[in-house]
Short mmCIF file of C-alpha atoms and ligand atoms in Angstrom, two decimals:
data_model
loop_
_atom_site.label_atom_id
_atom_site.label_comp_id
_atom_site.label_asym_id
_atom_site.label_seq_id
_atom_site.Cartn_x
_atom_site.Cartn_y
_atom_site.Cartn_z
CA MET G 15 36.99 4.56 -14.23
CA THR G 16 37.85 8.32 -12.78
CA PHE G 17 35.69 11.02 -12.79
CA LYS G 18 35.65 14.79 -12.15
CA THR G 19 33.27 14.62 -8.54
CA THR G 20 33.57 17.29 -4.97
CA HIS G 21 32.46 16.89 -2.11
CA SER G 22 32.15 19.78 -0.41
CA TYR G 23 29.41 19.29 2.24
CA LEU G 24 32.22 17.56 3.65
CA GLN G 25 33.18 21.35 4.44
CA LEU G 26 30.61 21.18 6.85
CA PRO G 27 30.62 20.87 11.25
CA GLU G 28 31.94 17.27 11.26
CA SER G 29 28.29 16.95 13.72
CA CYS G 30 26.26 16.94 10.04
CA PHE G 31 27.09 14.03 8.18
CA GLN G 32 29.24 10.16 9.32
CA VAL G 33 30.78 8.96 6.94
CA CYS G 34 29.79 5.03 6.65
CA GLN G 35 29.33 1.97 4.03
CA PRO G 36 26.59 1.15 2.13
CA THR G 37 25.95 -2.78 2.48
CA PRO G 38 26.09 -5.69 -0.26
CA VAL G 39 23.21 -6.57 -0.80
CA ALA G 40 22.64 -10.31 -2.45
CA ASP G 41 21.96 -9.99 -6.12
CA ALA G 42 22.15 -6.54 -7.58
CA GLN G 43 20.58 -6.64 -11.31
CA TRP G 44 19.49 -3.51 -12.99
CA ILE G 45 15.64 -1.99 -13.18
CA ALA G 46 16.78 0.73 -15.04
CA PHE G 47 19.55 3.63 -15.70
CA ASN G 48 18.75 7.02 -16.59
CA GLN G 49 21.36 7.87 -19.49
CA PRO G 50 19.97 11.83 -20.67
CA LEU G 51 20.15 12.27 -16.88
CA ALA G 52 24.11 10.48 -16.63
CA ALA G 53 25.51 12.28 -20.00
CA SER G 54 24.28 15.90 -18.69
CA LEU G 55 26.65 14.62 -15.26
CA ALA G 56 29.63 13.23 -17.49
CA LEU G 57 29.07 10.12 -16.84
CA PRO G 58 29.07 7.69 -20.20
CA GLU G 59 25.71 6.09 -21.35
CA THR G 60 26.95 2.84 -21.62
CA TYR G 61 27.71 2.93 -17.92
CA TRP G 62 24.76 0.48 -17.21
CA LEU G 63 26.69 -2.04 -19.12
CA THR G 64 29.41 -2.00 -17.19
CA ASP G 65 30.15 -3.57 -13.68
CA GLU G 66 31.24 -1.11 -12.20
CA GLY G 67 28.19 0.40 -12.98
CA LEU G 68 25.95 -2.00 -11.59
CA ASP G 69 27.92 -2.90 -8.35
CA LEU G 70 28.06 1.12 -7.82
CA PHE G 71 24.15 1.64 -8.03
CA SER G 72 23.41 -1.72 -6.16
CA GLY G 73 25.99 -0.29 -3.90
CA ASN G 74 28.60 -3.57 -3.93
CA LYS G 75 32.29 -2.21 -4.54
CA LEU G 76 31.79 2.01 -4.59
CA PRO G 77 34.61 2.78 -6.72
CA GLU G 78 37.42 5.21 -5.46
CA TRP G 79 35.72 8.68 -5.96
CA ALA G 80 32.84 8.32 -4.10
CA GLN G 81 33.27 9.25 -0.83
CA PRO G 82 29.80 8.31 1.51
CA VAL G 83 28.40 10.25 4.37
CA SER G 84 25.09 10.25 5.44
CA GLN G 85 23.53 13.55 6.74
CA ALA G 86 22.21 14.71 9.65
CA TYR G 87 19.09 16.58 9.96
CA ALA G 88 16.83 17.31 12.11
CA GLY G 89 12.43 17.98 11.82
CA HIS G 90 8.62 18.06 12.65
CA GLN G 91 6.94 15.12 11.41
CA PHE G 92 3.39 15.14 11.50
CA GLY G 93 3.72 19.05 13.81
CA HIS G 94 6.16 17.02 15.80
CA PHE G 95 9.77 17.88 16.24
CA VAL G 96 12.88 15.46 16.19
CA PRO G 97 15.77 17.10 17.32
CA GLN G 98 17.97 13.58 15.24
CA LEU G 99 16.99 12.20 11.73
CA GLY G 100 19.45 12.46 8.93
CA ASP G 101 19.60 10.13 6.40
CA GLY G 102 18.46 6.47 7.60
CA ARG G 103 18.56 5.15 4.91
CA ALA G 104 20.38 6.98 2.08
CA LEU G 105 24.26 7.85 1.50
CA LEU G 106 26.03 11.23 -0.48
CA LEU G 107 28.42 9.38 -2.69
CA ALA G 108 29.55 12.56 -4.45
CA GLU G 109 28.74 15.79 -6.41
CA PHE G 110 28.94 15.85 -10.14
CA SER G 111 29.33 19.07 -12.07
CA ASP G 112 26.51 19.11 -15.28
CA GLU G 113 28.06 21.12 -18.12
CA ASP G 114 27.53 24.55 -16.50
CA GLY G 115 29.31 23.96 -13.44
CA GLN G 116 25.98 23.52 -11.63
CA ARG G 117 26.76 20.92 -8.44
CA PHE G 118 24.70 18.05 -8.10
CA ASP G 119 24.10 15.50 -5.01
CA VAL G 120 24.56 11.60 -5.98
CA GLN G 121 22.69 9.53 -3.33
CA LEU G 122 22.01 6.09 -2.71
CA LYS G 123 18.19 5.64 -1.41
CA GLY G 124 17.51 2.88 0.22
CA SER G 125 21.61 1.27 0.82
CA GLY G 126 21.34 0.32 3.95
CA PRO G 127 21.19 1.24 7.96
CA THR G 128 23.23 4.19 8.68
CA PRO G 129 24.27 5.58 12.15
CA TYR G 130 20.81 7.23 11.42
CA SER G 131 19.03 4.54 10.83
CA ARG G 132 16.68 4.62 14.47
CA GLY G 133 16.26 1.07 13.90
CA GLY G 134 14.74 0.89 10.31
CA ASP G 135 16.41 -1.20 8.05
CA GLY G 136 18.09 1.32 5.73
CA ARG G 137 16.39 -0.20 2.63
CA SER G 138 13.85 0.46 0.26
CA PRO G 139 11.31 -1.74 -1.45
CA LEU G 140 10.56 -1.89 -4.72
CA GLY G 141 7.35 -0.33 -4.75
CA PRO G 142 8.35 3.42 -3.35
CA VAL G 143 11.82 2.95 -6.07
CA LEU G 144 9.21 2.79 -9.17
CA ARG G 145 7.12 5.12 -8.12
CA GLU G 146 9.68 8.39 -7.23
CA TYR G 147 11.58 7.12 -10.54
CA LEU G 148 8.33 7.72 -12.50
CA LEU G 149 7.08 10.60 -10.59
CA SER G 150 10.20 12.37 -10.47
CA GLU G 151 11.78 11.97 -13.90
CA TYR G 152 7.63 13.33 -14.87
CA MET G 153 7.95 16.19 -13.10
CA ALA G 154 11.60 17.08 -13.98
CA ARG G 155 10.13 16.41 -17.45
CA ILE G 156 7.10 19.07 -17.58
CA GLY G 157 9.68 21.79 -16.08
CA VAL G 158 9.11 21.33 -11.98
CA PRO G 159 11.94 21.68 -9.53
CA THR G 160 12.71 18.47 -8.45
CA THR G 161 15.34 15.64 -7.84
CA ARG G 162 16.14 13.63 -10.27
CA ALA G 163 16.28 9.49 -10.46
CA LEU G 164 19.47 8.64 -11.92
CA ALA G 165 19.85 4.48 -11.46
CA ALA G 166 16.99 1.84 -10.33
CA VAL G 167 18.79 -1.59 -8.95
CA ALA G 168 16.61 -4.88 -7.29
CA THR G 169 19.30 -5.90 -4.19
CA GLY G 170 16.97 -9.49 -4.63
CA GLU G 171 16.55 -9.14 -1.52
CA SER G 172 13.19 -8.73 0.66
CA VAL G 173 12.70 -5.86 2.90
CA GLN G 174 9.76 -6.76 5.81
CA ARG G 175 7.44 -4.23 5.90
CA GLU G 176 3.45 -5.56 6.16
CA THR G 177 4.43 -8.08 3.97
CA ALA G 178 7.99 -9.19 2.33
CA GLU G 179 8.42 -6.91 -0.19
CA PRO G 180 11.44 -6.72 -3.32
CA GLY G 181 14.24 -4.36 -2.06
CA ALA G 182 15.40 -2.17 -4.60
CA ILE G 183 18.10 0.93 -4.43
CA LEU G 184 17.23 3.97 -6.27
CA THR G 185 19.47 6.75 -6.98
CA ARG G 186 18.62 10.56 -6.38
CA VAL G 187 20.25 13.67 -7.95
CA ALA G 188 19.71 16.46 -6.09
CA SER G 189 20.52 19.76 -5.94
CA SER G 190 21.43 19.46 -3.46
CA HIS G 191 20.07 17.55 0.17
CA LEU G 192 19.70 20.51 2.28
CA ARG G 193 16.21 21.10 3.91
CA VAL G 194 14.92 23.02 6.53
CA GLY G 195 15.81 20.38 9.00
CA SER G 196 19.95 20.63 8.16
CA PHE G 197 19.41 24.75 9.77
CA GLN G 198 17.21 22.89 12.64
CA PHE G 199 19.34 20.36 13.73
CA LEU G 200 22.16 22.62 13.82
CA LEU G 201 19.60 25.02 15.74
CA ALA G 202 18.18 21.91 18.46
CA LYS G 203 22.47 22.18 19.33
CA GLY G 204 22.33 24.73 19.75
CA ASP G 205 25.41 25.91 17.44
CA LEU G 206 25.33 29.29 16.02
CA ASP G 207 28.89 28.23 14.23
CA GLY G 208 27.20 25.66 12.33
CA LEU G 209 24.95 27.64 11.25
CA GLU G 210 26.15 30.24 9.64
CA ARG G 211 28.55 28.15 8.11
CA LEU G 212 26.00 26.05 6.58
CA ALA G 213 23.61 29.36 6.04
CA ASP G 214 26.80 30.42 4.43
CA TYR G 215 27.53 27.06 2.33
CA THR G 216 23.71 27.22 1.36
CA VAL G 217 24.25 30.88 -0.48
CA GLN G 218 26.56 29.77 -2.12
CA ARG G 219 25.28 27.07 -3.92
CA HIS G 220 21.84 27.78 -4.08
CA TYR G 221 21.67 31.75 -4.00
CA PRO G 222 25.34 32.84 -4.72
CA GLN G 223 23.78 36.29 -5.85
CA LEU G 224 23.70 37.10 -2.10
CA GLN G 225 27.36 37.11 -2.24
CA GLN G 226 26.80 40.54 -3.25
CA ILE G 227 25.31 41.48 0.15
CA ASP G 228 27.94 42.58 2.27
CA ASP G 229 25.61 42.58 5.72
CA ASP G 230 25.87 39.93 6.71
CA GLY G 231 22.04 40.10 8.82
CA GLN G 232 20.39 40.96 5.78
CA ARG G 233 21.99 38.14 3.02
CA TYR G 234 20.85 36.06 5.64
CA LEU G 235 17.60 38.25 5.24
CA ALA G 236 17.24 37.58 2.05
CA LEU G 237 18.03 33.81 2.04
CA LEU G 238 15.43 33.40 3.96
CA ASP G 239 13.81 35.49 2.00
CA ALA G 240 14.47 33.79 -1.67
CA ILE G 241 13.94 30.24 -0.23
CA ILE G 242 10.61 31.22 0.55
CA GLU G 243 10.24 32.77 -3.01
CA LYS G 244 11.58 29.37 -4.27
CA GLN G 245 9.34 27.84 -2.07
CA ALA G 246 6.10 29.84 -3.04
CA GLN G 247 6.13 29.38 -6.89
CA LEU G 248 7.83 24.92 -5.59
CA VAL G 249 4.21 24.83 -3.88
CA THR G 250 2.04 26.75 -6.71
CA HIS G 251 3.57 24.58 -9.36
CA TRP G 252 2.16 21.27 -7.00
CA MET G 253 -0.68 22.77 -7.25
CA SER G 254 -1.61 23.82 -10.76
CA ILE G 255 -0.99 20.13 -11.85
CA GLY G 256 -3.39 19.09 -9.14
CA PHE G 257 0.06 17.29 -7.09
CA ILE G 258 -0.20 16.15 -3.32
CA HIS G 259 3.16 15.73 -1.66
CA GLY G 260 2.29 13.76 0.57
CA VAL G 261 4.55 14.47 3.43
CA MET G 262 5.12 18.20 3.68
CA ASN G 263 7.30 17.81 7.60
CA THR G 264 10.27 20.51 7.61
CA ASP G 265 13.15 17.39 7.23
CA ASN G 266 10.95 16.28 3.06
CA THR G 267 11.45 20.52 2.76
CA SER G 268 14.40 21.33 0.68
CA LEU G 269 16.10 24.23 0.61
CA SER G 270 16.63 24.48 -3.06
CA GLY G 271 13.33 24.57 -3.34
CA GLU G 272 13.16 20.97 -5.08
CA THR G 273 10.50 18.11 -4.93
CA ILE G 274 12.13 15.86 -2.53
CA ASP G 275 11.11 12.92 -0.70
CA TYR G 276 8.94 11.28 -3.16
CA GLY G 277 6.64 9.21 -0.10
CA PRO G 278 2.95 8.50 0.07
CA CYS G 279 2.67 11.81 -2.71
CA ALA G 280 -0.47 11.55 -5.60
CA PHE G 281 -1.59 13.32 -8.61
CA ILE G 282 -5.50 14.23 -8.21
CA ASP G 283 -8.02 12.57 -9.98
CA GLU G 284 -10.80 13.60 -9.54
CA TYR G 285 -10.66 17.19 -7.86
CA ARG G 286 -11.54 17.54 -4.41
CA ALA G 287 -9.64 20.86 -2.49
CA ASP G 288 -9.44 17.94 0.78
CA GLN G 289 -8.18 15.00 -0.70
CA VAL G 290 -5.29 13.26 0.90
CA PHE G 291 -4.37 9.75 -0.42
CA SER G 292 -2.14 9.32 2.85
CA PHE G 293 -2.95 6.53 4.81
CA ILE G 294 -0.21 8.06 7.26
CA ASP G 295 -2.24 11.59 7.04
CA LYS G 296 -5.37 10.41 9.41
CA ARG G 297 -5.94 13.61 9.73
CA GLY G 298 -4.77 15.16 6.07
CA ARG G 299 -1.73 17.88 7.72
CA TYR G 300 -1.55 17.42 4.16
CA ALA G 301 -4.10 17.52 2.38
CA TYR G 302 -3.92 18.81 -1.08
CA ASN G 303 -5.78 22.87 -0.14
CA GLN G 304 -3.55 22.46 3.28
CA GLN G 305 0.22 22.49 0.94
CA PRO G 306 0.35 26.72 0.92
CA ALA G 307 -1.05 27.09 5.36
CA ILE G 308 1.92 23.88 5.00
CA LEU G 309 4.23 25.92 3.23
CA HIS G 310 3.70 29.09 5.05
CA TRP G 311 4.47 27.04 8.69
CA ASN G 312 7.06 25.48 6.89
CA MET G 313 9.24 28.87 6.22
CA ALA G 314 8.47 30.25 10.08
CA ARG G 315 10.19 26.71 11.67
CA LEU G 316 13.28 27.94 8.75
CA ALA G 317 13.00 31.16 10.19
CA GLU G 318 13.33 30.65 13.83
CA CYS G 319 16.73 28.96 12.80
CA LEU G 320 18.12 31.75 11.00
CA LEU G 321 16.84 34.38 13.74
CA PRO G 322 20.38 34.39 15.05
CA LEU G 323 21.89 35.21 12.15
CA ILE G 324 20.13 37.38 10.84
CA ASP G 325 20.11 40.00 14.22
CA ASN G 326 22.06 39.67 17.72
CA HIS G 327 19.12 42.07 18.47
CA LYS G 328 16.06 39.23 19.10
CA GLU G 329 13.29 41.09 18.51
CA THR G 330 15.21 43.01 15.46
CA ALA G 331 15.40 40.08 14.05
CA LEU G 332 12.13 38.59 15.33
CA GLN G 333 10.60 41.47 13.81
CA LEU G 334 12.16 40.42 10.29
CA ALA G 335 12.24 38.08 9.65
CA THR G 336 8.54 38.19 11.12
CA ASP G 337 7.57 40.92 8.25
CA LEU G 338 8.50 38.23 5.93
CA ILE G 339 6.95 35.53 7.21
CA ASN G 340 3.96 37.11 7.75
CA ALA G 341 3.36 38.22 4.19
CA ILE G 342 3.80 34.74 2.64
CA PRO G 343 0.05 33.54 1.90
CA GLN G 344 0.10 36.57 -0.12
CA ARG G 345 2.86 35.80 -1.97
CA ILE G 346 1.09 32.35 -2.97
CA SER G 347 -1.19 33.47 -3.36
CA ALA G 348 0.24 35.85 -5.81
CA ALA G 349 1.88 32.74 -7.70
CA TRP G 350 -1.14 30.88 -7.57
CA LEU G 351 -2.88 33.23 -8.77
CA GLU G 352 -0.89 33.78 -12.63
CA ARG G 353 -0.10 30.14 -12.94
CA MET G 354 -3.90 29.38 -12.20
CA GLY G 355 -4.64 32.28 -14.76
CA THR G 356 -2.23 30.84 -17.40
CA LYS G 357 -4.42 27.47 -17.81
CA LEU G 358 -7.32 29.54 -18.50
CA GLY G 359 -5.05 31.58 -20.80
CA LEU G 360 -5.22 34.72 -18.98
CA ASN G 361 -1.35 36.64 -20.44
CA ALA G 362 -1.97 39.01 -17.54
CA VAL G 363 -4.35 38.00 -14.52
CA ARG G 364 -5.66 40.20 -12.43
CA ALA G 365 -6.99 39.93 -8.87
CA GLU G 366 -10.70 39.75 -9.36
CA ASP G 367 -9.40 36.63 -11.34
CA LYS G 368 -9.58 34.95 -7.96
CA SER G 369 -12.97 33.80 -8.02
CA LEU G 370 -12.97 32.94 -11.94
CA ILE G 371 -10.67 30.61 -11.03
CA GLU G 372 -12.24 29.42 -7.48
CA ARG G 373 -15.59 28.78 -9.27
CA LEU G 374 -14.68 26.27 -11.46
CA LEU G 375 -12.19 23.98 -9.50
CA GLN G 376 -15.44 24.54 -7.26
CA SER G 377 -17.95 23.51 -10.50
CA PHE G 378 -15.23 20.40 -10.71
CA GLU G 379 -15.45 19.46 -7.93
CA GLN G 380 -19.46 19.23 -7.83
CA GLY G 381 -19.57 17.86 -10.90
CA GLN G 382 -15.98 15.31 -9.74
CA VAL G 383 -14.64 15.99 -12.84
CA ASP G 384 -10.99 14.75 -13.71
CA PHE G 385 -8.42 17.89 -12.20
CA THR G 386 -6.11 17.17 -15.41
CA LEU G 387 -8.42 16.49 -18.09
CA GLY G 388 -11.00 18.60 -16.60
CA PHE G 389 -8.35 21.23 -17.77
CA TYR G 390 -6.54 19.74 -21.11
CA GLN G 391 -10.29 19.99 -22.23
CA LEU G 392 -10.65 23.53 -21.23
CA ALA G 393 -9.61 25.10 -24.48
CA ASP G 394 -12.04 23.07 -26.91
CA GLU G 395 -14.72 25.37 -24.82
CA LEU G 396 -12.96 28.50 -25.67
CA ASN G 397 -14.97 29.48 -28.99
CA LYS G 398 -17.50 27.23 -27.74
CA GLN G 399 -21.62 28.59 -27.22
CA THR G 400 -22.94 25.15 -27.16
CA THR G 401 -23.41 22.14 -24.25
CA PRO G 402 -20.49 22.16 -22.95
CA ALA G 403 -18.36 19.01 -22.71
CA ALA G 404 -19.80 15.17 -22.06
CA LEU G 405 -16.67 15.99 -19.02
CA TYR G 406 -18.60 18.61 -17.63
CA ALA G 407 -22.34 17.76 -17.82
CA GLY G 408 -22.33 17.23 -14.10
CA CYS G 409 -21.31 20.62 -12.95
CA THR G 410 -24.13 22.74 -13.52
CA ASP G 411 -23.12 26.23 -13.32
CA PHE G 412 -20.27 25.03 -15.88
CA SER G 413 -22.26 26.39 -18.72
CA ALA G 414 -22.31 29.87 -16.72
CA TRP G 415 -18.88 30.20 -16.03
CA ARG G 416 -17.75 29.16 -19.37
CA ASP G 417 -19.74 33.08 -20.18
CA ASP G 418 -17.66 35.00 -17.74
CA TRP G 419 -14.50 33.41 -18.42
CA GLN G 420 -15.42 33.57 -22.29
CA GLN G 421 -15.91 37.57 -20.97
CA ARG G 422 -13.35 38.03 -19.38
CA LEU G 423 -10.86 36.96 -21.97
CA SER G 424 -12.41 38.62 -25.25
CA HIS G 425 -12.50 42.05 -22.14
CA SER G 426 -8.47 41.44 -22.31
CA GLY G 427 -8.07 42.23 -25.71
CA GLN G 428 -5.81 39.10 -25.79
CA PRO G 429 -6.52 37.60 -29.50
CA LEU G 430 -8.49 33.65 -27.87
CA SER G 431 -5.87 31.79 -30.61
CA GLU G 432 -3.31 33.71 -28.17
CA ALA G 433 -4.76 31.88 -25.24
CA GLU G 434 -5.29 28.66 -27.06
CA SER G 435 -1.92 28.33 -27.61
CA THR G 436 -0.79 29.23 -23.74
CA MET G 437 -3.47 26.64 -22.64
CA ARG G 438 -2.64 24.46 -24.97
CA THR G 439 1.40 24.34 -23.39
CA CYS G 440 0.43 24.44 -20.24
CA ASN G 441 -2.69 22.09 -19.31
CA VAL G 442 -0.88 18.27 -20.20
CA ARG G 443 -2.64 15.54 -21.02
CA ARG G 444 -1.20 12.53 -19.28
CA ILE G 445 -0.01 12.52 -15.35
CA PRO G 446 1.56 9.33 -13.52
CA ARG G 447 -1.73 8.21 -12.99
CA ASN G 448 -1.89 6.25 -9.30
CA HIS G 449 -3.64 3.28 -10.64
CA GLN G 450 -1.27 3.28 -13.18
CA ILE G 451 1.95 3.57 -10.89
CA GLN G 452 -0.55 0.86 -8.32
CA ALA G 453 -0.77 -1.84 -11.71
CA VAL G 454 3.04 -0.66 -12.81
CA ILE G 455 4.25 -2.47 -8.61
CA GLU G 456 1.85 -5.35 -9.08
CA ALA G 457 3.55 -6.35 -12.14
CA ALA G 458 6.37 -5.86 -11.54
CA TYR G 459 6.14 -7.84 -7.73
CA THR G 460 4.09 -10.81 -8.81
CA ASP G 461 5.92 -11.60 -11.82
CA GLY G 462 9.06 -9.40 -11.82
CA ASP G 463 7.62 -7.44 -15.54
CA LEU G 464 9.22 -4.20 -15.76
CA ARG G 465 7.03 -3.55 -18.93
CA PRO G 466 4.20 -1.80 -17.38
CA PHE G 467 6.90 0.24 -16.00
CA ASN G 468 8.54 0.88 -19.45
CA ALA G 469 5.42 1.15 -20.94
CA LEU G 470 4.42 4.17 -18.30
CA HIS G 471 7.69 5.69 -18.57
CA ALA G 472 7.75 5.90 -22.23
CA ALA G 473 4.60 7.80 -22.78
CA LEU G 474 4.63 10.20 -19.56
CA GLN G 475 8.08 10.98 -21.39
CA ASP G 476 5.88 13.49 -23.50
CA PRO G 477 2.77 14.77 -22.13
CA PHE G 478 0.80 15.77 -24.31
CA ALA G 479 1.66 13.60 -27.44
CA THR G 480 -1.81 11.50 -28.99
CA ALA G 481 -1.00 8.34 -29.69
CA PRO G 482 -2.91 4.88 -28.98
CA GLU G 483 -1.19 3.21 -27.84
CA PHE G 484 -0.90 5.81 -25.32
CA ASP G 485 -5.27 6.29 -25.10
CA GLN G 486 -4.71 4.05 -21.78
CA PHE G 487 -2.96 6.48 -19.73
CA ASP G 488 -4.80 8.97 -20.28
CA GLN G 489 -7.91 7.91 -18.51
CA PRO G 490 -9.14 8.11 -14.95
CA PRO G 491 -9.47 5.27 -13.18
CA ALA G 492 -12.82 2.70 -13.55
CA ASP G 493 -14.18 2.57 -9.77
CA PRO G 494 -12.57 -0.87 -9.15
CA GLN G 495 -9.42 0.15 -10.26
CA ARG G 496 -9.63 3.66 -7.91
CA VAL G 497 -6.73 3.71 -5.52
CA THR G 498 -7.49 5.52 -1.61
CA ASN G 499 -4.27 5.20 -0.02
CA THR G 500 -0.90 5.91 -1.54
CA PHE G 501 0.95 4.30 1.90
CA CYS G 502 3.12 1.41 0.68
CA GLY G 503 5.71 1.26 3.11
CA THR G 504 8.45 3.58 2.23
P1 AMP I 16 10.81 9.97 5.02
O1 AMP I 16 9.36 9.79 5.54
O2 AMP I 16 11.46 8.96 3.69
O3 AMP I 16 11.25 11.47 4.67
O4 AMP I 16 12.00 9.79 5.27
C1 AMP I 16 11.67 10.22 7.28
C2 AMP I 16 12.99 9.70 8.59
O5 AMP I 16 13.48 8.19 8.84
C3 AMP I 16 14.56 9.93 7.72
O6 AMP I 16 14.84 10.10 8.42
C4 AMP I 16 14.89 8.36 6.78
O7 AMP I 16 16.07 8.87 6.86
C5 AMP I 16 14.44 7.68 8.18
N1 AMP I 16 13.99 6.33 7.37
C6 AMP I 16 13.54 5.86 6.22
N2 AMP I 16 13.73 4.76 6.25
C7 AMP I 16 13.80 4.25 6.65
C8 AMP I 16 14.63 3.11 6.32
N3 AMP I 16 13.51 1.75 6.46
N4 AMP I 16 15.67 2.39 7.82
C9 AMP I 16 16.01 3.64 8.05
N5 AMP I 16 16.06 4.85 9.16
C10 AMP I 16 14.22 5.38 7.53
MG1 MG I 17 12.37 12.78 4.41
#
């Protein structure tokens, strides 16, 4: 079949990518195909029934329209700069457009070694593929900007991590795969012309409204500002749903503001501000409550790359960028307040609400309350004067907090029914819980059983739906089910 694809990334300097072919796999088998996403990209929903589809998504045989390249980027990994990373196991095939003309990268992940593999095998185990499929599609479902999962295919080969694991390939769809590390790569090379071309490309692709700004320096400064805004919105959205990315390296920070590179990420069960699940994150650099500070740091790294474009005078450029960077904590704080206030039913937050939200979180932490259910059940407490629900029993000051919250709402003059409907539309009942993902992976590993994967995927389609068959997915883990680390050799 032929499709209308583009390859705009190839306009960038040649140092930004290398042409590379996928390595064929022994025995390709479907795991999943995302029909609605396929349809939105004008791919036939029945593509998964065709040999061509399986050949494509396993990398066994690419159609003519695919022009596979792996992309170059650098990045700060856990704070240490690596001047050349790049797609060590991914290939950008082409760009597809949706019905609105918005362009999307289609990329194979786990398709074999590339010039950027740095000794790695270029492959991906099945577990992380299942995790990324479930999590990224869930994020899309609840409106968090994210890369998407178009297809997952088993390779019939094993990949060696701590033990031998079954291999798989994920086909990822992203607004683009541009990262902070894409800029860092060109800066490290001292390629100022390349930096400018990349900045122009980023504007064109993600922030076209900035093209109206005639002054070059002002336009690049506005680009920095726009990326900061997207990222502030993204990270506060994560905070509001209890999501921990786990590896917020600059190479995993997208310029479009999408969640990208689902590795050892996880949702919090019982609330703990400094929760870390990733086994590789020994010092808690990317702990739940560190995410805003890390975003600030990552945006400072991006600003460094844009300085030469913002103004020829170093001092002027530095001053302009520093003003933006210094304002980030305040910006994140405002975005956080807005999101968290909505979770409490407030339709217009005020600065004083910060302490109300913080007190609730402290109360959850002290009472070991499940983050998701704690917020989900809060709507039932809106109008209640009697003993709070059992869920909050361990929180000694919950009743006092509830009084203050109820007062805050009544003073706002906002009808309770409105607060309730706000809360019921933003506080989800169901998240992809770590122990369920673990169970999905174990079933797939032990006897190739994909039914738990399909069941969890179905339950996550509507995070608010109540049905007896979904009950098991709404429950926090019992102690023996608790997953303490999520790193499984991605
Ligand atoms: P990640 O932690 O997945 O964001 O990956 C960090 C860097 O390591 C990226 O440049 C990846 O392409 C590369 N990488 C991760 N796993 C592999 C692998 N199995 N083979 C080759 N490169 C890899
Ligand atoms: Mg990465």
